Short mmCIF file of C-alpha atoms in Angstrom, two decimals:
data_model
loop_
_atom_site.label_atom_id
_atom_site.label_comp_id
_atom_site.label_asym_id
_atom_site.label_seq_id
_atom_site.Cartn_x
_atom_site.Cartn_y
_atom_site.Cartn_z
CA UNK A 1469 0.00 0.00 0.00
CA UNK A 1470 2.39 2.77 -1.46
CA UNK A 1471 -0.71 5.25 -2.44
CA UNK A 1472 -2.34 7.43 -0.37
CA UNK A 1473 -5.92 5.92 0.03
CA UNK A 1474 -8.94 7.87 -0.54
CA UNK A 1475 -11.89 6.70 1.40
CA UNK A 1476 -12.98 6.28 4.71
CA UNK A 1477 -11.55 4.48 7.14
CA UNK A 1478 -8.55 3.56 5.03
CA UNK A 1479 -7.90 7.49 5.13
CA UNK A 1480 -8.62 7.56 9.20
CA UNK A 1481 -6.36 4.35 9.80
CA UNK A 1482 -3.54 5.74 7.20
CA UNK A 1483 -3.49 8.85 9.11
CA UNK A 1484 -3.18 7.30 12.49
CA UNK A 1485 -0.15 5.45 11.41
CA UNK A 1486 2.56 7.67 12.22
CA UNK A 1487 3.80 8.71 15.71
CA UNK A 1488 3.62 12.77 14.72
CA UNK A 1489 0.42 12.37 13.74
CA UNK A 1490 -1.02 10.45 17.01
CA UNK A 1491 1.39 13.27 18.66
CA UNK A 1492 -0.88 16.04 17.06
CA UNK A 1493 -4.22 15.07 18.20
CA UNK A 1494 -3.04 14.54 21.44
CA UNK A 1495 -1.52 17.92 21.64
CA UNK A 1496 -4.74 19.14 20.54
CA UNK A 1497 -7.06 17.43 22.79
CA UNK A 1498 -5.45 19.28 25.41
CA UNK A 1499 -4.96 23.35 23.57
CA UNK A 1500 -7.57 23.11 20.65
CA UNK A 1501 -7.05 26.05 18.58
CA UNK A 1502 -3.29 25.88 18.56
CA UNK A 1503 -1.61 27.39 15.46
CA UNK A 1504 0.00 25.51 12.75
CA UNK A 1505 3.64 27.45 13.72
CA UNK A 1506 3.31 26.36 17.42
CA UNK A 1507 2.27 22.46 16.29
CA UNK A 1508 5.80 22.56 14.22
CA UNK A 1509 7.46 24.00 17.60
CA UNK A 1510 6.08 21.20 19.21
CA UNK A 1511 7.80 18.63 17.18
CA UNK A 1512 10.44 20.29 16.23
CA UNK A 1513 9.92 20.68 12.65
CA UNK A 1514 9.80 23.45 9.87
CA UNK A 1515 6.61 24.71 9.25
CA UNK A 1516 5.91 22.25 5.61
CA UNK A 1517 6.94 19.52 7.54
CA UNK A 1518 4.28 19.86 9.98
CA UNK A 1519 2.26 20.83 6.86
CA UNK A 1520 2.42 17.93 4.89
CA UNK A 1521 1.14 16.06 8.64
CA UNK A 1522 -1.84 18.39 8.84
CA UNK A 1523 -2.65 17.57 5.29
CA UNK A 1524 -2.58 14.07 6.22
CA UNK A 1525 -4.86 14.63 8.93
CA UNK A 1526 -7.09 17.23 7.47
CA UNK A 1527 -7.93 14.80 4.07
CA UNK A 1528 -8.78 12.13 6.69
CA UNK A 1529 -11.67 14.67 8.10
CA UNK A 1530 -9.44 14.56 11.58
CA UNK A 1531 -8.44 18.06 12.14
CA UNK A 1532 -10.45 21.57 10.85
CA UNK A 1533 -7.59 24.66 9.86
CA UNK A 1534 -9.21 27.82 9.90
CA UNK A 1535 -7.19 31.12 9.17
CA UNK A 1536 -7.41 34.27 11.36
CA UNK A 1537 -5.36 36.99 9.78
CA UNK A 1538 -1.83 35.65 9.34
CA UNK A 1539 -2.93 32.74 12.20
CA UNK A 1540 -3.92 29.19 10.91
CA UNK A 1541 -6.13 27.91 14.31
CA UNK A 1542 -6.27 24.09 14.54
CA UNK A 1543 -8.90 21.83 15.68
CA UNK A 1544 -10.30 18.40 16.05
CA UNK A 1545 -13.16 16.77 14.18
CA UNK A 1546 -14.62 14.35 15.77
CA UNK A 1547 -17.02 12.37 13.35
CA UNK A 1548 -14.04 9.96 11.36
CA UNK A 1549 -12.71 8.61 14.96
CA UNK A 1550 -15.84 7.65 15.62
CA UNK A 1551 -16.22 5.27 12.62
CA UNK A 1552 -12.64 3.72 13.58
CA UNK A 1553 -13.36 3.23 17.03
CA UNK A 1554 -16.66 1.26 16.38
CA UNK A 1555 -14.94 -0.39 14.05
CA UNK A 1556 -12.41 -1.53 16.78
CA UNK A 1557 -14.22 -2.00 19.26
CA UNK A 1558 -16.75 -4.80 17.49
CA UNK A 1559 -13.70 -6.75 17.69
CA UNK A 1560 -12.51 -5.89 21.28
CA UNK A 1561 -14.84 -8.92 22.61
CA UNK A 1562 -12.71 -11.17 20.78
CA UNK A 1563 -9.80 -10.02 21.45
CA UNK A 1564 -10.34 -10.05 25.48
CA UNK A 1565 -11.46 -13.44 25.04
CA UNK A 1566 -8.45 -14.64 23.08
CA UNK A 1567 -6.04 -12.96 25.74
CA UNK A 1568 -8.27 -14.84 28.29
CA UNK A 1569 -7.94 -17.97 26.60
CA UNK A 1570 -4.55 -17.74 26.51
CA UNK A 1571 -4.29 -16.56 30.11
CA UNK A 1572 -6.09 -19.98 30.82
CA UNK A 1573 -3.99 -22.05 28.58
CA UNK A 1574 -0.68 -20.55 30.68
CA UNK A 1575 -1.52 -21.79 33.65
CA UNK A 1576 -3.01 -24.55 32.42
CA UNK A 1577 0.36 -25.44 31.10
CA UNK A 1578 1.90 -24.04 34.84
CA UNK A 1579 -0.27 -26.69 36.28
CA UNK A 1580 1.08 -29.77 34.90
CA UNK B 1224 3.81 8.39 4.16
CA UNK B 1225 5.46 6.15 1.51
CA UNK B 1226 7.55 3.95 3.09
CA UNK B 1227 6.60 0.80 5.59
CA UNK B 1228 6.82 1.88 8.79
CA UNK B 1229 8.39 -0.33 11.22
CA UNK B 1230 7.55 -0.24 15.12
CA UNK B 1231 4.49 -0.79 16.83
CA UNK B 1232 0.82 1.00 16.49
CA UNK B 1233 2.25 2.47 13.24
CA UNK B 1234 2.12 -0.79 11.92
CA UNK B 1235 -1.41 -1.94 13.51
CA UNK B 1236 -2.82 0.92 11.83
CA UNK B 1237 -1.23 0.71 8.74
CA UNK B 1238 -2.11 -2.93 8.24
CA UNK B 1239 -5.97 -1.54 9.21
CA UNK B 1240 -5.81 0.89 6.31
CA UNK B 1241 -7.11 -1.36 3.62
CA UNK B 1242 -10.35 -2.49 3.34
CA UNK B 1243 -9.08 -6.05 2.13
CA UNK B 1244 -7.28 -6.74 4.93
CA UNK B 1245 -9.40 -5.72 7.62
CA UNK B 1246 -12.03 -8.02 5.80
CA UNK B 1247 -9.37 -10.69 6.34
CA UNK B 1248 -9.54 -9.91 10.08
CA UNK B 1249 -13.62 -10.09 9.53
CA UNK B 1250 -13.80 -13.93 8.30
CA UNK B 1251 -10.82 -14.82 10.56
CA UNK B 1252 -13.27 -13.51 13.64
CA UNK B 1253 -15.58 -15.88 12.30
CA UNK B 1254 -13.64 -18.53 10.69
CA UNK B 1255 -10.51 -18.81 12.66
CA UNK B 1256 -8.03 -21.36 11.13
CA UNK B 1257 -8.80 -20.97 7.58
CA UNK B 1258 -5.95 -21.43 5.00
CA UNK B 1259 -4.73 -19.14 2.60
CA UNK B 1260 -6.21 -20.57 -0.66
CA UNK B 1261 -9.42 -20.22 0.89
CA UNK B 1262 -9.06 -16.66 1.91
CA UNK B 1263 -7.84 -15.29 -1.53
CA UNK B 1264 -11.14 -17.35 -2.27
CA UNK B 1265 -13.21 -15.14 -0.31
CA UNK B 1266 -11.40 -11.99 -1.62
CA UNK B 1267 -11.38 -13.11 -5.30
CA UNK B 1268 -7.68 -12.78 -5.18
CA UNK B 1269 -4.85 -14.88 -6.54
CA UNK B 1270 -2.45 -16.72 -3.61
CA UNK B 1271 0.03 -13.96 -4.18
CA UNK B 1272 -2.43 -10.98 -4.02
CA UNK B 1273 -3.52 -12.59 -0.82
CA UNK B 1274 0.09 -13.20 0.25
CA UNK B 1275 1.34 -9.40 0.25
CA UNK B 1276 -1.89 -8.72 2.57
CA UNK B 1277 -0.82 -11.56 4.85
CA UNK B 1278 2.41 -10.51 4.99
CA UNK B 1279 1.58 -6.37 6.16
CA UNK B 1280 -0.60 -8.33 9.08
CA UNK B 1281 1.64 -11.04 9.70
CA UNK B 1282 4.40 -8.25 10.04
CA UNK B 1283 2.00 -5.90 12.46
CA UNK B 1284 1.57 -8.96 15.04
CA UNK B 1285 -2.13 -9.32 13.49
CA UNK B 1286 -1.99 -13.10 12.50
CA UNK B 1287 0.06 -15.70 12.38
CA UNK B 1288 0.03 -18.55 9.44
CA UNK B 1289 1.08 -21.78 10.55
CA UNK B 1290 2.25 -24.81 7.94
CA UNK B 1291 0.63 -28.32 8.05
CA UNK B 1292 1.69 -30.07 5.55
CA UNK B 1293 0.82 -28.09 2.29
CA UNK B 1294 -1.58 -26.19 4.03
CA UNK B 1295 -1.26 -22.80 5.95
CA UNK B 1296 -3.63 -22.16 8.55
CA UNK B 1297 -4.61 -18.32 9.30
CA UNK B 1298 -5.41 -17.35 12.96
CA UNK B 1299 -5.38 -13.83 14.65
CA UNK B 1300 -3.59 -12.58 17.17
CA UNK B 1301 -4.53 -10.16 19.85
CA UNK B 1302 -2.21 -8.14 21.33
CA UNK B 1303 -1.28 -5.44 19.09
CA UNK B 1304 -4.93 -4.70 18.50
CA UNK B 1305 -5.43 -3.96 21.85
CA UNK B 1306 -3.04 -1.48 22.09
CA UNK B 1307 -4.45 0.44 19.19
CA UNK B 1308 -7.45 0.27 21.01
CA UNK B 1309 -6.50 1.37 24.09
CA UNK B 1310 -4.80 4.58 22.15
CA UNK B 1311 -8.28 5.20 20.27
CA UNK B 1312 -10.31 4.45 23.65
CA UNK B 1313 -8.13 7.45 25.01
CA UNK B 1314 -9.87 9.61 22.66
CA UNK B 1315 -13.30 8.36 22.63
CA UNK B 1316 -14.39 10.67 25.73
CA UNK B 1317 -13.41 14.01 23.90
CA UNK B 1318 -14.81 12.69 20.91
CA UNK B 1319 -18.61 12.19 22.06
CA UNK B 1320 -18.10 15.36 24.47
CA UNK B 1321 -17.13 16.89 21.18
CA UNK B 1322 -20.33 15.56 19.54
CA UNK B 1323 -22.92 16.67 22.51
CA UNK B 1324 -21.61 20.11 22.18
CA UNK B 1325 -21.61 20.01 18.42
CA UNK B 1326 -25.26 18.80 19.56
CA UNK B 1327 -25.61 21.47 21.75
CA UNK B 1328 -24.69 24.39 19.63
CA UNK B 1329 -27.15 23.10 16.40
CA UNK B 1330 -29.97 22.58 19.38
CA UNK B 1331 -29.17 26.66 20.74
CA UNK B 1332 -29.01 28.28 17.15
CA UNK B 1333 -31.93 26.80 16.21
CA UNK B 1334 -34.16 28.40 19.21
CA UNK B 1335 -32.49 31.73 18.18
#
């Protein structure tokens, strides 16, 4: 998967898969509104660095720039996460179960 | 984002970002153990189509493939999902508070 996808959750998921990205919405859970010059400060890079990120982020629906003057404000969107998350969590029932079947298999095994 | 990343959740969620091979993850919920002839089946792909998929999940933790004879039997694993999870789960509060005031400000300019 060398292209950049263009729907849905593929785009979500894609965007999520890089540690500066993950790193962004964190930082702006906790100072919405933050402006793209301050994000690069963050993570140490130049400002298209960060740029090319927010692109990332902003195609997959995650993140809303809006420009005040010479200020670009960013901000989370929350609809896209949403969709991944249910998507996850359908699956997190089977995945407890596996790591509790497993759990009972290793001290099954302790047992003998 | 062009090259393969390499460590952890950036790996989970680029192995989610394609809607082929979190359809794999689908039957193998329902079907665990099935082999990989019968999975490019399902996907109407040929064994090495299927193969490359197997491979992006196989190297994010997501499955193993184990050899019986001339047979190779798909199961999933669990714990790398659950750490992408548990990083999404983080999120989910903001994301429906982020909703109910979304909610919240439709609801108010509407009785203006």
């Amino acid at each position: 998967m060398a292209k950049h996808p263009t729907s849905g959750m593929d785009r979500t998921f894609w965007a999520l898969a890089d540690p500066t990205r993950r790193g962004v919405l964190q930082r702006l859970m906790d100072q919405p509104g933050l402006s793209v010059s301050e994000l690069a400060g963050s993570f140490s890079l130049k400002l298209p660095g960060m740029t090319k990120h927010l692109d990332v982020l902003s195609d997959a629906g995650l993140i809303t720039r809006t420009k005040a003057g010479r200020t670009v404000a960013v901000t989370l969107s929350a609809t896209p996460m949403q969709e991944a998350i249910a998507w996850l969590n359908r699956y997190e029932r089977f995945w407890s179960v596996s790591l509790d079947r497993l759990t009972a298999l290793v001290n099954e095994d302790g047992e003998q």
